XYZ file of C-alpha atoms in Angstrom:
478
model
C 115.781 -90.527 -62.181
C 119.020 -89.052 -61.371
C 122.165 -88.228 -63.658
C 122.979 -90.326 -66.567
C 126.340 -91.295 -67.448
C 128.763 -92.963 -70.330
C 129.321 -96.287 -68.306
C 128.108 -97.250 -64.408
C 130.280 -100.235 -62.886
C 128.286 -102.202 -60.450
C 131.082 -103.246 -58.313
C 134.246 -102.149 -56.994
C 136.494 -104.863 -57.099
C 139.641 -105.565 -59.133
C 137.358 -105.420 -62.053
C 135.130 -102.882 -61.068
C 137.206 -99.896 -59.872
C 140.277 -100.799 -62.800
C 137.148 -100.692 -65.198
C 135.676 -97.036 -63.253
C 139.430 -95.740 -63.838
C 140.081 -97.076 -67.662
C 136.546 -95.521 -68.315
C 137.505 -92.147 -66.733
C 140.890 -92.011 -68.694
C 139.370 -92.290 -71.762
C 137.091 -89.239 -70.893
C 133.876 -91.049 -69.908
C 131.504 -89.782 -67.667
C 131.694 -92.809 -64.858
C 130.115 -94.012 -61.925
C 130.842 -97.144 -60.081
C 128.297 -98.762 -57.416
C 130.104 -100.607 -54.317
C 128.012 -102.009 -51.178
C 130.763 -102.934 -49.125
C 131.113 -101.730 -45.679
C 134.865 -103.161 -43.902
C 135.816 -103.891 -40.380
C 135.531 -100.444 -39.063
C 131.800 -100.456 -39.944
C 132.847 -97.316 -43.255
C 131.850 -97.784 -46.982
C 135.364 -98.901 -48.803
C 136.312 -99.926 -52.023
C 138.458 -102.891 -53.293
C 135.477 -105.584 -52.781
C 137.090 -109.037 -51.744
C 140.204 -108.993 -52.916
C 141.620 -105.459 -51.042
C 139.504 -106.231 -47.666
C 139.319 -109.210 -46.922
C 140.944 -111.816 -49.951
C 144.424 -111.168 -51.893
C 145.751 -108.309 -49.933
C 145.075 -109.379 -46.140
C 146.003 -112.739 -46.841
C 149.095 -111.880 -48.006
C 149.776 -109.462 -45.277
C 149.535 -112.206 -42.518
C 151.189 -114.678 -44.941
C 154.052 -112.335 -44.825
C 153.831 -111.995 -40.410
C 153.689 -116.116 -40.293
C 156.485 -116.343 -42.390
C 158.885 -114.200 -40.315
C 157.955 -115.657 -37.426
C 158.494 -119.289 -38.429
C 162.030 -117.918 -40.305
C 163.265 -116.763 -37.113
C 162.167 -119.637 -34.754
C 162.976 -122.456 -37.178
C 165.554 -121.422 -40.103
C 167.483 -118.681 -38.418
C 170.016 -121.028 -36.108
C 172.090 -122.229 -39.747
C 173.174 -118.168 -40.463
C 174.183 -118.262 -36.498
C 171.600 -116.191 -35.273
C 169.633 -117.145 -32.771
C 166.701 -115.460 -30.349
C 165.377 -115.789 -27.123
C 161.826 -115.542 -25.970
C 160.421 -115.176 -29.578
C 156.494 -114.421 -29.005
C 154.053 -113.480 -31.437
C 151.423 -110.946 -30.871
C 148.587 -111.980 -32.713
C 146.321 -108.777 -32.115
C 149.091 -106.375 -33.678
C 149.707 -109.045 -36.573
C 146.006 -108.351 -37.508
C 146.066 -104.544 -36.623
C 149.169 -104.501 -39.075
C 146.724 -106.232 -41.836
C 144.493 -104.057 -41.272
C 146.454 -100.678 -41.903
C 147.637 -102.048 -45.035
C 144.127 -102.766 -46.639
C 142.541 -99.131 -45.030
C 145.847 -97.940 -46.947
C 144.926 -99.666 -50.275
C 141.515 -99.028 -50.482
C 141.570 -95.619 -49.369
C 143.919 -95.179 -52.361
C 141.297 -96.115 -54.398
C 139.227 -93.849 -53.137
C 141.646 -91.163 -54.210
C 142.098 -92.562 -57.398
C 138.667 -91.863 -57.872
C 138.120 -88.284 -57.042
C 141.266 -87.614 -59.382
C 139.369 -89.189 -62.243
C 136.291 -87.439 -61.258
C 134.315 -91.353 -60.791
C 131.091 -90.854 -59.041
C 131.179 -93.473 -56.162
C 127.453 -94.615 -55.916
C 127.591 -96.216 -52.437
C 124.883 -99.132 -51.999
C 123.455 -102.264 -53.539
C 123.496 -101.777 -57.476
C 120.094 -103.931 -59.343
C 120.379 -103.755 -63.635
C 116.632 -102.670 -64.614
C 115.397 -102.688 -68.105
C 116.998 -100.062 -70.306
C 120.437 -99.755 -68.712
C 119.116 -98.461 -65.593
C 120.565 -99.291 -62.402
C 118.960 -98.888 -58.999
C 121.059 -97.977 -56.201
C 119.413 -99.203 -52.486
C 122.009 -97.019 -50.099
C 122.921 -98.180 -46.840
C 120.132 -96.501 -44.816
C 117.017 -97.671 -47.154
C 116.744 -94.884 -49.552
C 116.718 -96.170 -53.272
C 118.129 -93.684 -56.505
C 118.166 -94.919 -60.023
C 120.311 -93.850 -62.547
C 120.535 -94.152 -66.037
C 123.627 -94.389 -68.663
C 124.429 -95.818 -71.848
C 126.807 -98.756 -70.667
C 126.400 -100.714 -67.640
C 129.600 -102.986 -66.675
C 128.283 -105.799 -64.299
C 131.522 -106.566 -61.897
C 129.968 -108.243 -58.665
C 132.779 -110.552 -57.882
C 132.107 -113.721 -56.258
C 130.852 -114.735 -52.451
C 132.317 -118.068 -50.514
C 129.899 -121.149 -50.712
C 128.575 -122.476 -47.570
C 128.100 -125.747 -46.545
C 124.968 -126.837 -45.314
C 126.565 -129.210 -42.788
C 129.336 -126.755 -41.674
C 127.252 -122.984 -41.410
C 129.032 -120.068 -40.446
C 129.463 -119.669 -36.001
C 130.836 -116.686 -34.652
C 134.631 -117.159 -34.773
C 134.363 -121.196 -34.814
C 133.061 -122.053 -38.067
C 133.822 -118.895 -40.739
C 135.260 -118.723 -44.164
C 138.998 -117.319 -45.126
C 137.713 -113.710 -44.303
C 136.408 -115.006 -40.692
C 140.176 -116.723 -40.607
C 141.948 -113.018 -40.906
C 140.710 -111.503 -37.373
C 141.385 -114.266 -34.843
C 143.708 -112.982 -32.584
C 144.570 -116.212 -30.803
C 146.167 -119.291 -32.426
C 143.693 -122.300 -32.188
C 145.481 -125.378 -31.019
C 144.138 -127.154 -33.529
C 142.653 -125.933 -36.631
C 140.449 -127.963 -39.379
C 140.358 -126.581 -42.848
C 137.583 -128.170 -45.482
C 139.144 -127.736 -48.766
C 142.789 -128.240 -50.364
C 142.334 -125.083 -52.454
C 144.210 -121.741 -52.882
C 142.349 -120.236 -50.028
C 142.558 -123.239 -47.588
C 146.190 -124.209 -48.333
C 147.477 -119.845 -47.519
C 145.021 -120.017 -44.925
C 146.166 -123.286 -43.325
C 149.433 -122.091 -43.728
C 149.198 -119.035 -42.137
C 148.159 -121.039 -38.667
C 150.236 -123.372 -39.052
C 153.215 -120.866 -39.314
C 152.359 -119.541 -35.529
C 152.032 -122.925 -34.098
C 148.218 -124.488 -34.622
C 148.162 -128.082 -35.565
C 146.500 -128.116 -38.920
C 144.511 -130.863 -40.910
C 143.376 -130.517 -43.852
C 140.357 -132.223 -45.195
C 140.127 -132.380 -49.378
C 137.121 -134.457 -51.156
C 138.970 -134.768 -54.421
C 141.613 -137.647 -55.103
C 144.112 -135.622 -56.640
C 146.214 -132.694 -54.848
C 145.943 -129.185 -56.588
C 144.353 -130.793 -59.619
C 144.599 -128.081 -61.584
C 148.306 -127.512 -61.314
C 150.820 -130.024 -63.255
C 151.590 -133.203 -61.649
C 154.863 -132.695 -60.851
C 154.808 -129.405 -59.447
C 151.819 -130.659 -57.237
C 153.733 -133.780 -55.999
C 156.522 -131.859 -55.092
C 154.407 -129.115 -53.406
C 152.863 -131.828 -51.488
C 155.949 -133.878 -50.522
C 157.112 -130.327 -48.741
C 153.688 -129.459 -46.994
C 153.825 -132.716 -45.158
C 157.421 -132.445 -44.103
C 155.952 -128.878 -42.716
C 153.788 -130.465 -40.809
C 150.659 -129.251 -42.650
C 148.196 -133.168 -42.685
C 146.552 -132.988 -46.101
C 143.781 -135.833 -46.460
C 143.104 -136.356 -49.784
C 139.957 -138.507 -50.968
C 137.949 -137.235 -47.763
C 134.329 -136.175 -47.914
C 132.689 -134.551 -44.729
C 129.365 -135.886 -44.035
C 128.750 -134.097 -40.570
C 129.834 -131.096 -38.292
C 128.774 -130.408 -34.957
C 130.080 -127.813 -32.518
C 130.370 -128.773 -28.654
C 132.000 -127.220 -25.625
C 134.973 -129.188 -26.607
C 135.415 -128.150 -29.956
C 133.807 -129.129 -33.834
C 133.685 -132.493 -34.534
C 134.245 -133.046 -38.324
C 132.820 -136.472 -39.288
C 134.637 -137.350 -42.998
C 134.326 -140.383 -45.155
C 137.601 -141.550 -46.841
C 138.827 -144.823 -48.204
C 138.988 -146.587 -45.045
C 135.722 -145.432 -43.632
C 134.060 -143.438 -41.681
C 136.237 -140.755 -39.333
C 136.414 -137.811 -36.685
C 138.230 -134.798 -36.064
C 138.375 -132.943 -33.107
C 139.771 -129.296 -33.689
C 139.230 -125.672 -31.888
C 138.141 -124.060 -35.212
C 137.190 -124.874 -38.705
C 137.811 -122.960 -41.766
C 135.544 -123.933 -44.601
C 136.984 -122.907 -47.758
C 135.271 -125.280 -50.709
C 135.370 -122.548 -53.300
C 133.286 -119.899 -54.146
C 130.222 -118.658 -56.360
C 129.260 -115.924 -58.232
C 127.461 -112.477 -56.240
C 124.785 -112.049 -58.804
C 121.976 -112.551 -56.682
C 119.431 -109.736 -56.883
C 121.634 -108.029 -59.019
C 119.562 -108.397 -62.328
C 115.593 -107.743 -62.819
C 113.631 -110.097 -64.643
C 113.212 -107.955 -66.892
C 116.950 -106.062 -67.658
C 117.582 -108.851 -70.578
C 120.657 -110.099 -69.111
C 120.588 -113.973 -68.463
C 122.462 -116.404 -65.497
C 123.673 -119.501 -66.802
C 123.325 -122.836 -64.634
C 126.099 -121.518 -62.041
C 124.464 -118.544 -61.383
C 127.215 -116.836 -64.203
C 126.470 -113.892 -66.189
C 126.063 -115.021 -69.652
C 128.478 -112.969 -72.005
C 129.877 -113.436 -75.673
C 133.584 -113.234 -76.631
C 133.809 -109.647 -76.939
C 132.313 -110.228 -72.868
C 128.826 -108.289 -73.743
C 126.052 -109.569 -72.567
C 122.993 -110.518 -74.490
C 121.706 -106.593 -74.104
C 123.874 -104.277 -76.320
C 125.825 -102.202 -74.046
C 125.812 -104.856 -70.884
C 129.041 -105.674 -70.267
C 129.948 -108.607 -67.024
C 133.655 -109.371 -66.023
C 135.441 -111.201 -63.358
C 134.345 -113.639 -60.830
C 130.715 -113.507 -62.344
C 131.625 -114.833 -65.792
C 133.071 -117.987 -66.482
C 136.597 -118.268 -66.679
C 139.142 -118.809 -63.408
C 137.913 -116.122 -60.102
C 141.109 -114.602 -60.119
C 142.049 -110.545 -59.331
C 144.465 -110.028 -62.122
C 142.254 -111.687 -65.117
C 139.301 -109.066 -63.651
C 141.389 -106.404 -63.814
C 142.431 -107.058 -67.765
C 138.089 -107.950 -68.137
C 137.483 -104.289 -67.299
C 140.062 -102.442 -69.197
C 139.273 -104.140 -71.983
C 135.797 -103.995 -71.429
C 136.428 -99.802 -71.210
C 138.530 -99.779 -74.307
C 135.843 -101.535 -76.554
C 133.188 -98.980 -75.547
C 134.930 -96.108 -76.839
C 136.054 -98.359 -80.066
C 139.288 -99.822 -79.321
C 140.209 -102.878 -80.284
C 141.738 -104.734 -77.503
C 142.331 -108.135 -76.272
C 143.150 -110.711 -73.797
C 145.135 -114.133 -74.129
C 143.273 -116.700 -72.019
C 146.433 -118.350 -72.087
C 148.922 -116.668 -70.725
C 146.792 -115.381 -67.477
C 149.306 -116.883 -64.737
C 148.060 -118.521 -61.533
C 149.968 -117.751 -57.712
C 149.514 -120.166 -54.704
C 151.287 -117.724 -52.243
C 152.275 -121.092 -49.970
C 155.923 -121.685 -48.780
C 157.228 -123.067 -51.343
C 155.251 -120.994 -53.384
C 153.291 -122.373 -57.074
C 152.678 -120.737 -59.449
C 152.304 -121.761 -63.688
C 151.127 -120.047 -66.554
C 149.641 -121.949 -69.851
C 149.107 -125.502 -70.097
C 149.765 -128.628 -68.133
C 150.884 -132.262 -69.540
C 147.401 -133.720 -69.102
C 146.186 -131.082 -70.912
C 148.490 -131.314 -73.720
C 148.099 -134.881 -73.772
C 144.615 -134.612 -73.928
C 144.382 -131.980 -76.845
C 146.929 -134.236 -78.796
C 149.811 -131.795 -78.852
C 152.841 -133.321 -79.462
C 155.446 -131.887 -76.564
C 158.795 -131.970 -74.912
C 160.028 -131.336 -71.200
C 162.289 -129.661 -69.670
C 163.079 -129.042 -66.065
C 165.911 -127.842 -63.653
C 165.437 -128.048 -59.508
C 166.324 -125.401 -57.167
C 168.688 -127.784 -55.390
C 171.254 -126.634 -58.239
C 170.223 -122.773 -58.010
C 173.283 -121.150 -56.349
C 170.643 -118.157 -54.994
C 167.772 -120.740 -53.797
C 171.050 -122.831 -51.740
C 171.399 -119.299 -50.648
C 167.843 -118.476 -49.721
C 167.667 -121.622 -47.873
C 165.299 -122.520 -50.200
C 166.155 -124.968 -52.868
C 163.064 -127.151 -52.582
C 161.169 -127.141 -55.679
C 161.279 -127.069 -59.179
C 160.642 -125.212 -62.881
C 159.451 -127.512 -65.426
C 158.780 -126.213 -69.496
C 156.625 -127.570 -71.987
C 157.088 -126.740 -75.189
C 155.401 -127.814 -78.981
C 157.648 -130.345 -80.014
C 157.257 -129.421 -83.587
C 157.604 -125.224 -83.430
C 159.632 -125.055 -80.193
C 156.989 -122.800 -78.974
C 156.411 -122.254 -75.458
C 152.985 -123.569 -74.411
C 153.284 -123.678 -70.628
C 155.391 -122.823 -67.787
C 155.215 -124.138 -63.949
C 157.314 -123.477 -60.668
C 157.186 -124.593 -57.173
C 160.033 -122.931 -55.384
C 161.464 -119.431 -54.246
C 159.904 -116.241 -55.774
C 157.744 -118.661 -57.865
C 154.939 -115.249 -58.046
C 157.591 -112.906 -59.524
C 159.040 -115.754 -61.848
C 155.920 -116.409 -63.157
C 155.334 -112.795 -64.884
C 158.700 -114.055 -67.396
C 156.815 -116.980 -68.135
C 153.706 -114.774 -69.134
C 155.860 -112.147 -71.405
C 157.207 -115.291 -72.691
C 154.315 -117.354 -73.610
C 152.498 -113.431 -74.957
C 155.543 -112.958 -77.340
C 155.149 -116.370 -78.524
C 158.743 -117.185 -77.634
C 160.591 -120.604 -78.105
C 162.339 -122.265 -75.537
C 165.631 -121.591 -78.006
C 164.767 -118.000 -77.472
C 165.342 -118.185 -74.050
C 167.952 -120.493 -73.471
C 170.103 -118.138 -75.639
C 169.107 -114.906 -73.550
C 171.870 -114.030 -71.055
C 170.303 -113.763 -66.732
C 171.930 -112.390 -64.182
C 174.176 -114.776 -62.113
C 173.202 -115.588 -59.359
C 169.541 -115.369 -59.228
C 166.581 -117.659 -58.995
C 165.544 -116.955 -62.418
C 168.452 -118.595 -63.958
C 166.121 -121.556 -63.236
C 164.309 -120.818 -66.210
C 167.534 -120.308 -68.299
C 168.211 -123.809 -67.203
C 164.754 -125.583 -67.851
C 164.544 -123.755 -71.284
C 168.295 -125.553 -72.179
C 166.902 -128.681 -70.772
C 163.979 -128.683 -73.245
C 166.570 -129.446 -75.493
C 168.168 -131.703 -73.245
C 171.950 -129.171 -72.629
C 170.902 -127.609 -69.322
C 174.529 -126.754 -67.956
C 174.441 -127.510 -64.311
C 172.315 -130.554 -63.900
C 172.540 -133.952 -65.480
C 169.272 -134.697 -68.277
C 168.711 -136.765 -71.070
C 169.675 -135.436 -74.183
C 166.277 -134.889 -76.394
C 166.543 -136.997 -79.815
């Protein structure tokens, strides 16, 4: 037995290290357990999201999008450029300075809180004991009187469609290529395959993408998904809804994706495949028989509301509980998590935790949808207001899209908010304060924005919930 602390974090991910650092404020002695090893073959924090998820993504999301700017949206605002090239190889070396950047920041966030970074595998044992396997065998346990389980989530393989060197690979296989694949094949219509997809498509691959389910983004509100789709395919990005893939098999050619849609049986040729069907919770080996804690059917930590575990002082958060697998909703898990141990009494709203799709247009919503509405029974009205009559979006060249309200047609009060459009990720967060503060869509139809901006799209739908938005042409509500 080693030292014994206040609270060890097993896991360094959005939940994990905002957890170690909430802990640490609040004068606990901390230690946080983190396995991961990046690119350059060095321990790191961050876990998924900061190596190889939200923040590299992003980073060549941001590259793509130039590039396509410049070669296809630039000749309107009269400029135009010759031989415009791309070099893949210092796209990626740019990703990569930005997440050693980020998660060496962590790591200095750390030694100014005075968090013990326990590198290696972390194992719960009976009695709030963890067991730390290091990188080069050796095995340490420690002790403490809190234990916050924050393992994040790994991508699921397909048995059909297994990981091959650079051919076959998942979104964090999709970061480093440093070639553009004629023709790329993505498995799934979610998040990850739709920024991924997009990315490749930006620099010039041909992209198809292969979806099992019926419905596009089913989560997301029908209208925002329709129009979402409508642009993808004038993009160029092939979207094939209702396809299941029954086969893959790599050749010299390329991967041949056999798929079963409505029509029958089909093939895909492509160069590579990204297989991106979701993703599942990183508990295994992380719990003894023996610690107490339980794994529901998913593989899940089991938690109660307060998210404790069924051993007093066992805490889970993030990807490994149920609830959406996103960075942000982690984050919140483990401060609040940190807060309760040392008798706070904090919370989180389930409903107002917004969700990004960092596509061009970008979609984004926070709260609840129609179907969801109309399947609880609450009584609603609409209101919504397109870009195409945003003076700033005309601008931006980008007045595709849309911001639609839903609010309780009895109290007024906002009960969800969703955009597909420009700057749809930093609209969202007024939507959140919005839907926290328990405003009414009167509350913000009589605030005053700033003229012009892409926000006053919100001004708009909130007026139109009431059917007087001022510079498009609705039905007046009865």
């Amino acid at each position: 037995m080693t030292d014994k602390y206040d609270v060890i974090i097993i896991g360094a991910g959005p939940g994990g290290y905002v957890a170690a650092i909430r802990c640490a404020q609040l004068g606990l002695k901390t230690a946080c357990v983190e396995e991961w090893i990046n690119k350059q073959q060095k321990p790191a924090l961050g876990g998924t999201c900061l190596n190889v998820g939200c923040i590299p993504s992003k980073a060549l999301l941001e590259s793509s999008e130039r590039f396509e700017e410049i070669a296809k949206h630039n000749a309107d605002h009269g400029i135009t450029v010759d031989g415009l090239q791309i070099d893949v190889a210092k796209m990626v070396a740019r990703k990569d300075k930005i997440v050693n950047q980020l998660t060496g920041g962590i790591e200095q966030l750390f030694k100014a809180n005075g968090i013990t970074w326990l590198q290696g595998r972390g194992k719960l044992l009976a009695g709030k004991q963890v067991e730390v396997t290091a990188h080069d065998g050796t095995v340490a346990t420690h002790a403490a009187d809190n234990v916050i389980i924050a393992v994040g989530s790994t991508p699921i393989e397909l048995p059909i469609a297994k990981w091959l060197d650079t051919r076959i690979v998942d979104s964090a296989g999709a970061l480093d290529w440093e070639t553009v694949p004629e023709k790329l094949g993505v498995i799934g219509a979610g998040v990850i395959g739709l920024e991924m997809g997009s990315v490749w498509r930006r620099l010039g691959s041909e992209v198809v993408v292969i979806e099992a389910m019926d419905d596009f983004l089913g989560a997301a509100d029908r209208d925002v998904a329709k129009s979402a789709q409508m642009q993808f395919k004038k993009q160029g990005l092939d979207i094939r809804l209702s396809s299941k893939v029954a086969k893959v098999e790599a050749g010299d050619n390329g991967i041949t994706v056999t798929y079963n849609d409505p029509k029958g049986e089909q093939t895909l040729l492509v160069d590579r495949l990204i297989v991106a069907v979701g993703r599942k919770s990183n508990t295994a080996g992380v719990l003894a028989d023996d610690c107490g804690v339980q794994l529901d059917e998913r593989g899940r930590v089991v938690i109660d509301g307060h998210l404790q575990t069924a051993v007093p002082g066992v805490y889970a958060i993030g990807d490994c509980v149920v609830g959406p697998m996103l960075a942000h909703k982690a984050s919140e898990e483990g401060v609040l998590v940190a807060e309760q141990i040392v008798g706070q009494k904090p919370h989180i709203n389930y409903d107002a935790i917004p969700w990004v799709i960092y596509t061009h247009p970008e979609i984004a919503w926070v709260g609840k949808t129609e179907a969801e509405l109309k399947t609880a029974g609450v009584e609603y009205n609409v209101g919504s207001f397109p870009f195409a009559a945003n003076g700033r979006a005309k601008a931006m060249d980008q007045a595709d899209g849309l911001v639609k309200v839903l609010a309780d047609a009895n109290t007024d009060r906002i009960l969800g908010v969703h955009f597909v459009g420009p700057l749809a990720s930093e609209l969202v967060g007024q939507a959140v304060i919005a839907i926290e503060t328990e405003c009414s869509a009167e509350d913000l139809a009589r605030m005053t924005f700033a003229h012009p901006t892409v926000s006053e799209a919100i001004h708009e739908a909130m007026l139109a919930v009431d059917g007087r938005a001022l510079h498009a042409v609705g039905k007046k509500r009865k």
